[in-house]
Coordinates of C-alpha atoms in Angstrom, one line a residue:
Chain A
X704 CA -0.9 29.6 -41.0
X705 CA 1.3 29.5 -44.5
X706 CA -0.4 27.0 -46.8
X707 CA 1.6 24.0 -47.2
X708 CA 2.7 23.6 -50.8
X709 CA 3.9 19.9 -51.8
X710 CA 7.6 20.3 -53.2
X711 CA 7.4 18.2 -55.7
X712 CA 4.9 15.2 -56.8
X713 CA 5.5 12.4 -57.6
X714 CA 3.9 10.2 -60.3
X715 CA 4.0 6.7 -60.1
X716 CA 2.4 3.7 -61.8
X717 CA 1.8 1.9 -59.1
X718 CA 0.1 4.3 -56.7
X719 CA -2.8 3.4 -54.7
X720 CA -6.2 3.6 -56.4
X721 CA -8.1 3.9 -53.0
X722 CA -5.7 6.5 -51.4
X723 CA -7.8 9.6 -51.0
X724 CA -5.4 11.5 -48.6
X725 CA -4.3 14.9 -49.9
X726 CA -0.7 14.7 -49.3
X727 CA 1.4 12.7 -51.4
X728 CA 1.7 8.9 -50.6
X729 CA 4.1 6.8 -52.6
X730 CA 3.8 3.0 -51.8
X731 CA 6.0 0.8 -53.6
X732 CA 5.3 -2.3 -54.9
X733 CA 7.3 -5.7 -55.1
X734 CA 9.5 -4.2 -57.9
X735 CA 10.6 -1.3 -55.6
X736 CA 14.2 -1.6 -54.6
X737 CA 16.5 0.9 -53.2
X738 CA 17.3 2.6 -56.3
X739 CA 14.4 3.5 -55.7
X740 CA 14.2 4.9 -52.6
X741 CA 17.2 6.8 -53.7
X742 CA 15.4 9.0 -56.1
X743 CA 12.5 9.2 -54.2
X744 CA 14.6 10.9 -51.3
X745 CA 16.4 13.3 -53.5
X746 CA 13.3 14.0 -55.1
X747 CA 11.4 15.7 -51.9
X748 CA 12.3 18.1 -49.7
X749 CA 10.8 16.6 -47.1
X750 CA 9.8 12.8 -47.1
X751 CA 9.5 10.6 -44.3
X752 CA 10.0 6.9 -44.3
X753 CA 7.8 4.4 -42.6
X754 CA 6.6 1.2 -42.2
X755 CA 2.9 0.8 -43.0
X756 CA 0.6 1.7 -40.2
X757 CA 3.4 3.0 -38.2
X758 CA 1.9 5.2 -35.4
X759 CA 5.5 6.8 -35.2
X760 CA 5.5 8.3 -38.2
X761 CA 2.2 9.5 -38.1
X762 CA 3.2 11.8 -34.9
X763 CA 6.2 12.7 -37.3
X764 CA 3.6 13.5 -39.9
X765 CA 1.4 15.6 -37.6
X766 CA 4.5 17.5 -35.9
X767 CA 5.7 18.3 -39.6
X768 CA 2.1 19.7 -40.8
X769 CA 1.9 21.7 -37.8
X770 CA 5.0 23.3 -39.4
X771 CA 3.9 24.2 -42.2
X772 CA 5.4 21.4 -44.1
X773 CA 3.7 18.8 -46.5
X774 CA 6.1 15.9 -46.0
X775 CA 5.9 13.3 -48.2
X776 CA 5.6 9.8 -46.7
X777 CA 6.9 6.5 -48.0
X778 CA 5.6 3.4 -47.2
X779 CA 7.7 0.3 -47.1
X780 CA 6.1 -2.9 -47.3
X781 CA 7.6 -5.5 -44.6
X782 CA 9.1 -7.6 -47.3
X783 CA 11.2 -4.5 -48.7
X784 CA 11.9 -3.8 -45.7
X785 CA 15.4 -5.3 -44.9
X786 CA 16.2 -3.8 -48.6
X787 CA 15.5 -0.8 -48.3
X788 CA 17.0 -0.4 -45.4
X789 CA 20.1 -1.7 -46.4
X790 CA 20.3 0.4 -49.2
X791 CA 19.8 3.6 -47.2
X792 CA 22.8 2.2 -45.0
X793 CA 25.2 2.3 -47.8
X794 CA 24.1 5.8 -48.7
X795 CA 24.3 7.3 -45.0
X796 CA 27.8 5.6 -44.6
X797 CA 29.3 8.6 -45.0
X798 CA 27.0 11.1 -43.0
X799 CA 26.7 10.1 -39.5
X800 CA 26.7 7.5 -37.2
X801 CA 27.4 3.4 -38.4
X802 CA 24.1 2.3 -37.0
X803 CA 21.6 1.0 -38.8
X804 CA 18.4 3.0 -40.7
X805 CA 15.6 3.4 -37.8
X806 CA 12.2 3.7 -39.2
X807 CA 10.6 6.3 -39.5
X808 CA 13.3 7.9 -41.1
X809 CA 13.0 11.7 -42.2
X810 CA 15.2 12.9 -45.2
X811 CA 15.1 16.9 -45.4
X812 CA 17.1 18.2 -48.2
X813 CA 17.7 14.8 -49.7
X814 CA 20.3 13.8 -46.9
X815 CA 19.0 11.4 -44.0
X816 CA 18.0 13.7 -41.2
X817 CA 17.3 11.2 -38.6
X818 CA 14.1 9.7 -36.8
X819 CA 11.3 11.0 -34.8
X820 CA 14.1 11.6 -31.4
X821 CA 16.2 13.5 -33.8
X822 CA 13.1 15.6 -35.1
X823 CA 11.5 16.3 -31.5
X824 CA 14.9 17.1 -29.9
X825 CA 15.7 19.9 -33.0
X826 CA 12.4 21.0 -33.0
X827 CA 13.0 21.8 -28.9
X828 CA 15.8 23.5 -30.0
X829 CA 14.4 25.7 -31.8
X830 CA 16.5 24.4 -34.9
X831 CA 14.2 22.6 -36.9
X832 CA 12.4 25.1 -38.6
X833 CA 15.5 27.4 -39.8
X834 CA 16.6 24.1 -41.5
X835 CA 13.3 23.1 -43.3
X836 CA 13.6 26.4 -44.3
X837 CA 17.2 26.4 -46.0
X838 CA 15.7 22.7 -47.5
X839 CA 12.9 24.6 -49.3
X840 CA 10.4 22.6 -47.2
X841 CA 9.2 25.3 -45.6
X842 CA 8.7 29.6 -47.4
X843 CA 8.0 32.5 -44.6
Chain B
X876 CA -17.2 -11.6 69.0
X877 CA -14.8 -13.7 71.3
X878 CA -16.8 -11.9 74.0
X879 CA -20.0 -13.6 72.9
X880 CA -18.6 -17.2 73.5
X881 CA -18.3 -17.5 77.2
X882 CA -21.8 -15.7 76.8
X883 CA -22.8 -18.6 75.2
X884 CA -21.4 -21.4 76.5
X885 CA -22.3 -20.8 80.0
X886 CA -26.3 -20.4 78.8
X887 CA -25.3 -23.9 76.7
X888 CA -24.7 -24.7 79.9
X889 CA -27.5 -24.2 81.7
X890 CA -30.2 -25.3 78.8
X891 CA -27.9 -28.5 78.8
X892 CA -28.7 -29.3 82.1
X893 CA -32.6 -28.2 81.7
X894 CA -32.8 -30.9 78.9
X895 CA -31.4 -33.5 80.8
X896 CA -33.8 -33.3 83.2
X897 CA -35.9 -34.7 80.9
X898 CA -33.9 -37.6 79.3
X899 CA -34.4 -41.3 79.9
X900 CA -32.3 -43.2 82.6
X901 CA -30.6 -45.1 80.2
X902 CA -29.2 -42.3 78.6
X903 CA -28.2 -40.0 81.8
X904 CA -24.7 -41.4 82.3
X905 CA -24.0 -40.7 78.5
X906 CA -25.7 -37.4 79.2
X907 CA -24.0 -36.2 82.4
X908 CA -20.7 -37.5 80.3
X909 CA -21.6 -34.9 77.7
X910 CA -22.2 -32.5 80.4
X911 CA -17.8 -32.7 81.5
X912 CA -17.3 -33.2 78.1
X913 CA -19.0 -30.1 77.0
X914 CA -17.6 -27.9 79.5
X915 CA -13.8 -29.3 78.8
X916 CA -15.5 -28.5 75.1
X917 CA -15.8 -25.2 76.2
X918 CA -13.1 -24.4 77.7
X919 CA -11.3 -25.6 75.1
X920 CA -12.9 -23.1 72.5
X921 CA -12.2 -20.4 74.8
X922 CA -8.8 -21.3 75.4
X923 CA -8.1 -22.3 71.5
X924 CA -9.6 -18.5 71.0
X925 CA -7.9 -17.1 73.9
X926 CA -4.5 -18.3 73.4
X927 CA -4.3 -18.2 69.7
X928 CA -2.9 -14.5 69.0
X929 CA -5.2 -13.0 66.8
X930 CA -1.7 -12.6 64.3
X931 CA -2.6 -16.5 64.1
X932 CA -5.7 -15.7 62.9
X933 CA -5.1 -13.7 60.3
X934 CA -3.7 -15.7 57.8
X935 CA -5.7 -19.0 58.4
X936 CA -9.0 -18.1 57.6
X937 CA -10.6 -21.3 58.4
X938 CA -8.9 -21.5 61.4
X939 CA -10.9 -18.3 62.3
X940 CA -14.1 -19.6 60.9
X941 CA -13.5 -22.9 62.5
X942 CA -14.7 -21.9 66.3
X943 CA -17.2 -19.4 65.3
X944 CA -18.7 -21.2 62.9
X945 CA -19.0 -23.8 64.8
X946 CA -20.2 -21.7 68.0
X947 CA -22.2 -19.7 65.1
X948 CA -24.4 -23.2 64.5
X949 CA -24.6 -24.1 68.1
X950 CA -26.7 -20.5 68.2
X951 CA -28.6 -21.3 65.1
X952 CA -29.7 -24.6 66.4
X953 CA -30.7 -23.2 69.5
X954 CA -32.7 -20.4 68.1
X955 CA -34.3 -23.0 64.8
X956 CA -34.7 -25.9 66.6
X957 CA -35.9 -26.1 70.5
X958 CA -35.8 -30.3 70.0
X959 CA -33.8 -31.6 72.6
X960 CA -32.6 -34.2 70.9
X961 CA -31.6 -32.0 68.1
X962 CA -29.6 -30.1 70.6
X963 CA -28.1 -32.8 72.0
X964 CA -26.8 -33.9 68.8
X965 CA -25.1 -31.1 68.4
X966 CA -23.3 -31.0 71.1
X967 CA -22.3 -34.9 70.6
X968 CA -21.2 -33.8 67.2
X969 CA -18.9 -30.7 68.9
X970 CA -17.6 -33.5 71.6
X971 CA -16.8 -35.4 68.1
X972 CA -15.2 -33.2 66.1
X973 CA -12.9 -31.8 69.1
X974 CA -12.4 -34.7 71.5
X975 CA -12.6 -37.2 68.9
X976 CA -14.6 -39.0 71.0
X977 CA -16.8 -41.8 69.7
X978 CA -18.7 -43.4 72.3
X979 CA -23.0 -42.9 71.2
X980 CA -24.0 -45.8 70.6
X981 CA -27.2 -44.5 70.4
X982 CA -28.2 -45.2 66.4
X983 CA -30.6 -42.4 67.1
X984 CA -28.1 -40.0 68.5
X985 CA -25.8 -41.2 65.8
X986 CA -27.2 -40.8 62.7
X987 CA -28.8 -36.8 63.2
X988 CA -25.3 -36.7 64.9
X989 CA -23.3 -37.7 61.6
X990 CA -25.4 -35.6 59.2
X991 CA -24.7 -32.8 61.5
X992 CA -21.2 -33.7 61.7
X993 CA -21.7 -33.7 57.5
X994 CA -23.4 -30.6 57.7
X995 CA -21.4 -28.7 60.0
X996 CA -17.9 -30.1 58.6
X997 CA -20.0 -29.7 55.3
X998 CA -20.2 -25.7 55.7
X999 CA -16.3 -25.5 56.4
X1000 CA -15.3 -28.0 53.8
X1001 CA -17.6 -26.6 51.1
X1002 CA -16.5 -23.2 52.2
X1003 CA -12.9 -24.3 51.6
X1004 CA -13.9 -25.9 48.4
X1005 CA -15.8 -22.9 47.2
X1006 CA -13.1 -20.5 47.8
X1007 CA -10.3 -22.7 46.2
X1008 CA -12.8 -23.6 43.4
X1009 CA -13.1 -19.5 42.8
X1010 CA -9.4 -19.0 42.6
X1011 CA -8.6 -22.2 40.1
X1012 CA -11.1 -20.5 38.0
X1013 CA -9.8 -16.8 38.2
X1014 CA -6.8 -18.0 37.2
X1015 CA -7.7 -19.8 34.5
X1016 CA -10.1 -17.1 33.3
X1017 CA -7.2 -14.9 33.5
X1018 CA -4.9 -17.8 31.4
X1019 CA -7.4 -17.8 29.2
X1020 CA -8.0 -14.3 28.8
X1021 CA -4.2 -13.5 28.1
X1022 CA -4.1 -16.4 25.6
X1023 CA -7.0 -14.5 23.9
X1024 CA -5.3 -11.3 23.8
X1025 CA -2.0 -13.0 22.7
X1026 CA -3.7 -14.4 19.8
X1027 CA -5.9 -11.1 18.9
X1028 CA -2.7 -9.0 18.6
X1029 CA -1.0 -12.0 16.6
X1030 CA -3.8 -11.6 13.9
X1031 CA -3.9 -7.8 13.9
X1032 CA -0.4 -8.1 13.0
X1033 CA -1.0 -10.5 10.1
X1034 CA -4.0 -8.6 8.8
X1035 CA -1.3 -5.8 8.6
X1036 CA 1.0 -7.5 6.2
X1037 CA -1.9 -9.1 4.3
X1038 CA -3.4 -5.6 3.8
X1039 CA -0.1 -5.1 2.8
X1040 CA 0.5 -7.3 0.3
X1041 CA -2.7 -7.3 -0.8
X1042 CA -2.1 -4.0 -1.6
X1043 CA 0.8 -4.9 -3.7
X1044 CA -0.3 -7.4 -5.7
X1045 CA -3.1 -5.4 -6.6
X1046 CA -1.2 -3.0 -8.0
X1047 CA 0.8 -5.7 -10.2
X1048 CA -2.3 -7.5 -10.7
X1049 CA -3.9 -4.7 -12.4
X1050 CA -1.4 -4.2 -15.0
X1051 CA -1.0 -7.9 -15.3
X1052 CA -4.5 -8.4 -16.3
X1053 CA -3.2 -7.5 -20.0
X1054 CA -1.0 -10.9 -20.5
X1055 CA -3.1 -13.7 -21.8
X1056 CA -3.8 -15.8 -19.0
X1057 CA -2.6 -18.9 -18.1
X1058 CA 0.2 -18.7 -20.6
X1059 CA 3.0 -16.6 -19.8
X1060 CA 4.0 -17.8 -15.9
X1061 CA 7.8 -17.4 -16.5
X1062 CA 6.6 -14.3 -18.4
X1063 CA 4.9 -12.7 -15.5
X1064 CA 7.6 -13.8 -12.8
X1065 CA 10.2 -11.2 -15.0
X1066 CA 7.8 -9.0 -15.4
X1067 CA 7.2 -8.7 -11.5
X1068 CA 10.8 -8.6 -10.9
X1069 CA 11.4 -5.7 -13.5
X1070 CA 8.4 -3.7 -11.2
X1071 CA 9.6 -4.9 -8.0
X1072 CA 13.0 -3.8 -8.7
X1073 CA 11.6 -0.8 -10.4
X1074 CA 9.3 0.4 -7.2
X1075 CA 12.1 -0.1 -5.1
X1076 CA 14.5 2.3 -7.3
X1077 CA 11.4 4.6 -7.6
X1078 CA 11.4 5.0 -3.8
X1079 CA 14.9 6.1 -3.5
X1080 CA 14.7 8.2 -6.3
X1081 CA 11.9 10.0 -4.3
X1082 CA 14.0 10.2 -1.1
X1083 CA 17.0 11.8 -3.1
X1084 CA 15.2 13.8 -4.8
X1085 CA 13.8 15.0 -1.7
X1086 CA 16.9 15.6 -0.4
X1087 CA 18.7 17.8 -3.7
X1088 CA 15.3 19.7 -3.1
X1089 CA 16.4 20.2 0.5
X1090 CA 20.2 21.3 -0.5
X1091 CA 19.1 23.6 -3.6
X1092 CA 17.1 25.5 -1.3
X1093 CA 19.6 26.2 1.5
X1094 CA 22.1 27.0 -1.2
X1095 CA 20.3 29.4 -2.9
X1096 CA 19.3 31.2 0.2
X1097 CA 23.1 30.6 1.5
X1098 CA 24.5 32.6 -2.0
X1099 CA 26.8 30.4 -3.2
X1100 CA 29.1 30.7 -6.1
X1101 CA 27.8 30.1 -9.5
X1102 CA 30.4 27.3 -10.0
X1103 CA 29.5 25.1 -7.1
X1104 CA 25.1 25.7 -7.7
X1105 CA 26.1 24.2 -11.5
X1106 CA 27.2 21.1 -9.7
X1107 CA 23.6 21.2 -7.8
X1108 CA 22.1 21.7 -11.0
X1109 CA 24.1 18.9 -13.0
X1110 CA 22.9 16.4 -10.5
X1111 CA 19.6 17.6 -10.4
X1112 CA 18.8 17.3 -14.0
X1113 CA 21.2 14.1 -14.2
X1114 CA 18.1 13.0 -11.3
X1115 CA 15.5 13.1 -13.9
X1116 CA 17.0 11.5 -17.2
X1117 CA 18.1 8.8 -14.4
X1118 CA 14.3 8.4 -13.6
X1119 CA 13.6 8.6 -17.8
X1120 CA 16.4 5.3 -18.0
X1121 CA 14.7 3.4 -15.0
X1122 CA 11.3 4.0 -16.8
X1123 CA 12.7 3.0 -20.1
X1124 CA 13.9 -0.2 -18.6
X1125 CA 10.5 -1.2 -16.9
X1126 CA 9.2 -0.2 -20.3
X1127 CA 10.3 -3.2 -22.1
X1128 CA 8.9 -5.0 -18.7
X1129 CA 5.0 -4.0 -18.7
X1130 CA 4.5 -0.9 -20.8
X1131 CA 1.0 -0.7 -19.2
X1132 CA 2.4 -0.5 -15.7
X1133 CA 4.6 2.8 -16.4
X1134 CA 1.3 4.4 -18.6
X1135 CA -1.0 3.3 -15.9
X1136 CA 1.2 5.7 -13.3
X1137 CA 0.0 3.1 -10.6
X1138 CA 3.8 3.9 -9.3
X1139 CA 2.9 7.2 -8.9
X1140 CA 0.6 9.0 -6.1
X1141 CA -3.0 10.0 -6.8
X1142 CA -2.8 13.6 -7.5
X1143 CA 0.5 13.1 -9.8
X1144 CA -1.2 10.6 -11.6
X1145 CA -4.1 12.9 -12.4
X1146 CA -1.8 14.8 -14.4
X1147 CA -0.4 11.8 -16.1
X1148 CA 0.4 12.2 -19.9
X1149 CA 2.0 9.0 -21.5
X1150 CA 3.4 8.3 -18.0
X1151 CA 4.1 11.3 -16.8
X1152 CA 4.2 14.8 -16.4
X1153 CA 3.1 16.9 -19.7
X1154 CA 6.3 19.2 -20.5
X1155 CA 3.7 22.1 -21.5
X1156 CA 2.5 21.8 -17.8
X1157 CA 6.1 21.5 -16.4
X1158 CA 7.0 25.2 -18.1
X1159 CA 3.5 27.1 -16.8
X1160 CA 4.9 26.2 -13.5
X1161 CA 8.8 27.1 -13.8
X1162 CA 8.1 30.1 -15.8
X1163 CA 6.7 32.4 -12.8
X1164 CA 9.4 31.0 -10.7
X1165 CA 12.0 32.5 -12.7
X1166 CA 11.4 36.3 -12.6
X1167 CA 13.5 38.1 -13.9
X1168 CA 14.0 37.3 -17.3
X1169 CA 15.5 39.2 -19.9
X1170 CA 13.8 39.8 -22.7
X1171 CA 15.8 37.2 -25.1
X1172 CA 14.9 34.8 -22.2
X1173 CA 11.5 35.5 -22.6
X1174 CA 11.2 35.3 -26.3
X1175 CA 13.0 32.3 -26.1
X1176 CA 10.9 30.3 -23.1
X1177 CA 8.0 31.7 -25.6
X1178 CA 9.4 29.9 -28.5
X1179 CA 10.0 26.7 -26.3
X1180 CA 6.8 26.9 -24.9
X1181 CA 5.4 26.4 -29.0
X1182 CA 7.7 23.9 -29.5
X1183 CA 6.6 22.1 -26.4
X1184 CA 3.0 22.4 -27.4
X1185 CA 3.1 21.0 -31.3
X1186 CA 5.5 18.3 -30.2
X1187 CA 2.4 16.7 -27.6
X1188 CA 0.2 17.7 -30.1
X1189 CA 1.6 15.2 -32.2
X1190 CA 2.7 12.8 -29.8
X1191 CA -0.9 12.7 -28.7
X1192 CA -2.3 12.4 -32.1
X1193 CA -0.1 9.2 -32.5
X1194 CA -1.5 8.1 -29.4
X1195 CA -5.2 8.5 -31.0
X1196 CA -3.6 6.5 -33.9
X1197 CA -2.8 3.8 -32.4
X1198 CA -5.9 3.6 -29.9
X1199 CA -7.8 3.5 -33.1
X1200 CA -5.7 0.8 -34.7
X1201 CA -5.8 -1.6 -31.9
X1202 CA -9.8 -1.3 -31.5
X1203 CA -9.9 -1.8 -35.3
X1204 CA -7.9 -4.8 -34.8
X1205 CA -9.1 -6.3 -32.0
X1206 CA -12.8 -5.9 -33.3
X1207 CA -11.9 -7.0 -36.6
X1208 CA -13.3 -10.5 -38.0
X1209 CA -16.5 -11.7 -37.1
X1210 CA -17.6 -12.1 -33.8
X1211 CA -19.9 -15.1 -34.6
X1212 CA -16.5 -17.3 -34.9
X1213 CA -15.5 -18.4 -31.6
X1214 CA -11.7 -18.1 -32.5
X1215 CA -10.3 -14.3 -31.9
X1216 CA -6.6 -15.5 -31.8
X1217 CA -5.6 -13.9 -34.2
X1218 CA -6.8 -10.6 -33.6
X1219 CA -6.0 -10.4 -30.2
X1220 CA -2.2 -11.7 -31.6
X1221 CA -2.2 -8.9 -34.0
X1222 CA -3.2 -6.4 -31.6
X1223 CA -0.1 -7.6 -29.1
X1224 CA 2.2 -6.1 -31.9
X1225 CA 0.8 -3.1 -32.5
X1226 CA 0.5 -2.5 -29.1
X1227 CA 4.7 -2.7 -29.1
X1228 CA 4.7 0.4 -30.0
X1229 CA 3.3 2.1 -27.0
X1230 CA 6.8 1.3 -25.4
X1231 CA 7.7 3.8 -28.4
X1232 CA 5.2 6.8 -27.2
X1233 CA 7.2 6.0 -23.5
X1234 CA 10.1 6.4 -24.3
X1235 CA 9.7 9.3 -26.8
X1236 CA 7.7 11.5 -24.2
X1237 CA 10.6 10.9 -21.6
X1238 CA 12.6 12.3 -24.8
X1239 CA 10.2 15.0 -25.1
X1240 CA 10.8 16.2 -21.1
X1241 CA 14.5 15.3 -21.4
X1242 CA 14.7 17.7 -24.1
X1243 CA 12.5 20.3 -22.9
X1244 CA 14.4 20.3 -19.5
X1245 CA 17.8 20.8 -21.2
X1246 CA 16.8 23.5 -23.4
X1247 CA 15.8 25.1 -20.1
X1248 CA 19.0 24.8 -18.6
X1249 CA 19.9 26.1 -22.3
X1250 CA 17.9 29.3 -21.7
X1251 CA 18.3 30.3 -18.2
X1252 CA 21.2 31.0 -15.9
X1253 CA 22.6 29.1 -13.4
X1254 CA 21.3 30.4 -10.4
X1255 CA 17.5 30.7 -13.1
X1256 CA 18.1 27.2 -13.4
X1257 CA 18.6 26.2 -9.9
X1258 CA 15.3 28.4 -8.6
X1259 CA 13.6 26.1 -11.5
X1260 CA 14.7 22.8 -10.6
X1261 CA 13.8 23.6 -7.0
X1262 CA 10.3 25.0 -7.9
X1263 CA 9.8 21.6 -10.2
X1264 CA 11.0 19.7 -7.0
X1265 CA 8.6 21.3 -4.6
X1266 CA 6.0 21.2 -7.1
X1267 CA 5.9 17.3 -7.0
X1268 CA 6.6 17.3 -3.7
X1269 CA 3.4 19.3 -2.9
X1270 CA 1.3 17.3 -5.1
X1271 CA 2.7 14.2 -3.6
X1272 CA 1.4 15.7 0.0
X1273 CA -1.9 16.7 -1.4
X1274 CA -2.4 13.2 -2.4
X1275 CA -1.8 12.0 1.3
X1276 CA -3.7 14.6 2.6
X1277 CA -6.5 13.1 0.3
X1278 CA -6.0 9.5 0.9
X1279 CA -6.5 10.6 4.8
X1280 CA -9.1 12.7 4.6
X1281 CA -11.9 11.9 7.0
X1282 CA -14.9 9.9 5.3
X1283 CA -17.7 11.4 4.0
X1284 CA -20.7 11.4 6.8
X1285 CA -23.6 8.3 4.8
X1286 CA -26.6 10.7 3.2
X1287 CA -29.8 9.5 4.6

């Protein structure tokens, strides 16, 4: 199995002092907004956006590290939530469909890719791996 | 036995007249009286018996008993009791009951004479008595007997539906037992409704499933045209994202009832993988169905296959997750405080998302069927769908079989 090499880390004041997991965790804090977020997406290859404790994202987490990928997972506090959300609407405006952000949200290549259905169903295709690949996310 | 009477009447006769002999004066004229009387007596019996047809006699059985029994007691006294007087008062009592006559004054005469009368009347009434007494209570033993049946086969019949319902409600109950209690009535009555309705859809879906099972096979044995075996195949995959929807909807119902698989029969539900069949194990069953594949096919149902795998992988691992989650939650706090409110509360979100792990493993099989259909050709496709069909379909008999299967004899 190829080792999984992080794209890019990412450094930020605020991370958790207790997190002890090997992949790269970014939590934001009360100042995060989706400026943000923004950078934070175009920053990674692959980076998955969750609520905290989300079970769903998790199963994205595991499906992507059977891959081969290291995605990088955002957490989003409930309060930011709504924000964050609403930001990423604004940005996806002009990709695909008008509905709302659903979380988790994976962003491959810096564009919103869609949620765990979208991931499972190219996956089954047989099309998800060809475009981690063209992403970066993932080296033969 | 008519022959016996004028047997006995003429040695009546004659032991008659021997006893008088021996009576007092006063009594002779009374006597010799009884003598005419008791030969127009007699007669009379021999007539009565002689002109009565025995047709007559047939039906009135007392009417037959009547004379002998009668003539029948005459003998018994005779042969019991050599008293004269005895004798005598039998023949009075014959003269009675017959002629009607009345005249003994004799208290001695008339007192044996009436409990004779009693006891000879008393054979023929009691006989009569006993004999209508027996049929009053045959019938009602038979009454009473066919209201016992009646109501036997009334409460087999309502056994039957309890059993029934029982059954039923158990089933709900089960996956009930997860809403607090006592504080979700209105809750619970959708909640039924959503399965009722749902176990009721289930049902049909079975029978028409059954029945595209039925039609695949006789057109693929019939060679039909590619177009019209698409159609077949449309409406057979179109069957199972129809059961995904109805298991969606129930979903947001009782999430526990669609994991559970209680709508499902035993050996299915043995199988069971977030409520329902594991995609993996759907493929290692097609797969030998479909011979012959081209190679590209068989790289490609390879590939899926993978695919299939790592996406339960990960679907079970968020499973694990949230097991985990939920037992931290609900053990959280400490257990000396009586209060576990909130815990349990929290837990009730978190387990939300299980409606989540439904609904994306119905994705997960929605998916895997289409890229199937993807792969393989038409008439492929068709001898899938019908090997999926009869798969169920066999494991739906097996659990039948096992549900009948005769019971284990007790070990000593």
């Amino acid at each position: 199995m190829q080792q999984a090499i992080p794209y890019k880390s990412w450094p930020l004041p605020c991370i958790d002092a207790t997190s002890h997991r090997a992949r790269s965790t970014t939590t934001l804090g009360h100042n995060g907004r989706g400026k943000d977020v923004l950078n934070i997406v175009s920053e990674n290859a692959v980076i998955v956006l969750a609520r905290k404790g989300c079970c769903m994202s998790h199963v994205v987490r595991r499906l992507l590290l059977t891959l081969g990928v290291n995605p990088a997972v955002h957490e989003i506090d409930e309060e930011d939530e709504a924000g964050v959300l609403n930001e990423l609407g604004t940005i996806c405006k002009g990709t695909e469909s008008n509905k709302m952000v659903q979380l988790p949200a994976v962003f491959i290549g810096g564009r919103l890719f869609g949620g765990l259905d979208k991931v499972m169903a190219t996956h089954i295709s047989g099309d998800l791996i060809p475009v981690l690949k063209d992403a970066g996310a993932l080296w033969l | 036995m008519f022959a016996i009477m004028p047997v006995f009447l003429t040695l009546l006769a004659k032991l008659i007249h021997v006893y008088f002999c021996f009576l007092p004066e006063s009594k002779l004229s009374i006597a010799l009286d009884i003598n005419s009387t008791c030969a127009k007596v007699a007669f009379f019996i021999i007539s009565k018996s002689m002109n009565s047809p025995t047709p007559h006699f047939v039906p009135s059985r007392l009417g037959i008993y009547e004379p002998i029994h009668q003539i029948g007691i005459w003998g018994e006294n005779f042969k019991r009791n050599g008293n004269p007087n005895t004798s005598t008062s039998v023949i009075v009592e014959v003269d009675n009951k017959l002629e009607n006559e009345s005249e003994t004054t004799s208290h001695e005469m008339l007192a044996p004479s009436n409990n004779y009368e009693q006891e000879a009347s008393k054979p023929i009434d009691k006989i009569q008595r006993r004999l209508a007494q027996n049929r009053e209570a045959a019938r009602k033993s038979r009454l009473r007997k066919k209201a016992y049946v009646q109501q036997l086969e009334n409460s087999r019949l309502k056994l039957i539906q309890l059993e029934q319902e029982l059954q039923r409600a158990r089933q709900q109950g089960l996956y009930m037992g997860g809403v607090l209690e006592g504080s979700h009535i209105g809750f619970s009555g959708t909640v039924n409704s959503g399965i009722a309705a749902f176990e009721m859809e289930y049902g049909r879906w079975v029978d028409v499933q059954h029945r595209q099972i039925c039609e695949l096979r006789t057109a693929l044995n019939a060679h039909i045209s590619d177009i019209e075996l698409r159609i077949l195949v449309e409406s057979g995959m179109g069957h199972y994202f129809e059961l995904f929807r109805m298991k969606s909807t129930v979903a947001k119902a009782d999430v526990f009832y669609v994991i559970s698989g209680v709508w499902k029969t035993s050996a299915e539900r043995f199988f069971s993988w977030i409520g329902g069949f594991r995609p993996s194990e759907l493929l290692k069953v097609l797969v030998p169905q479909l011979d012959p594949l081209t190679e590209q096919q068989i790289l490609e149902v390879c590939n899926l296959k993978q695919s299939c795998q790592q996406a339960e992988d990960a679907l079970s691992q968020g499973m694990e997750k949230l097991q985990e989650t939920v037992s931290s939650t609900v053990a959280g706090g400490p257990v000396d405080e009586v209060s576990y409110i909130p815990q349990v509360a929290t837990a009730m979100e978190k387990l939300e998302a299980l409606v989540s792990f439904v609904n994306q493993a119905d994705h997960l099989r929605q998916e895997t069927l289409q890229q199937m259909s993807r792969i393989l050709t038409t008439r492929q496709a068709a001898r899938g769908l019908l090997a999926l069909g009869e798969y169920f379909h066999r494991l739906r008999a097996l659990s039948t079989l096992w549900a009948t299967r005769p019971p284990e004899p007790s070990l000593p």
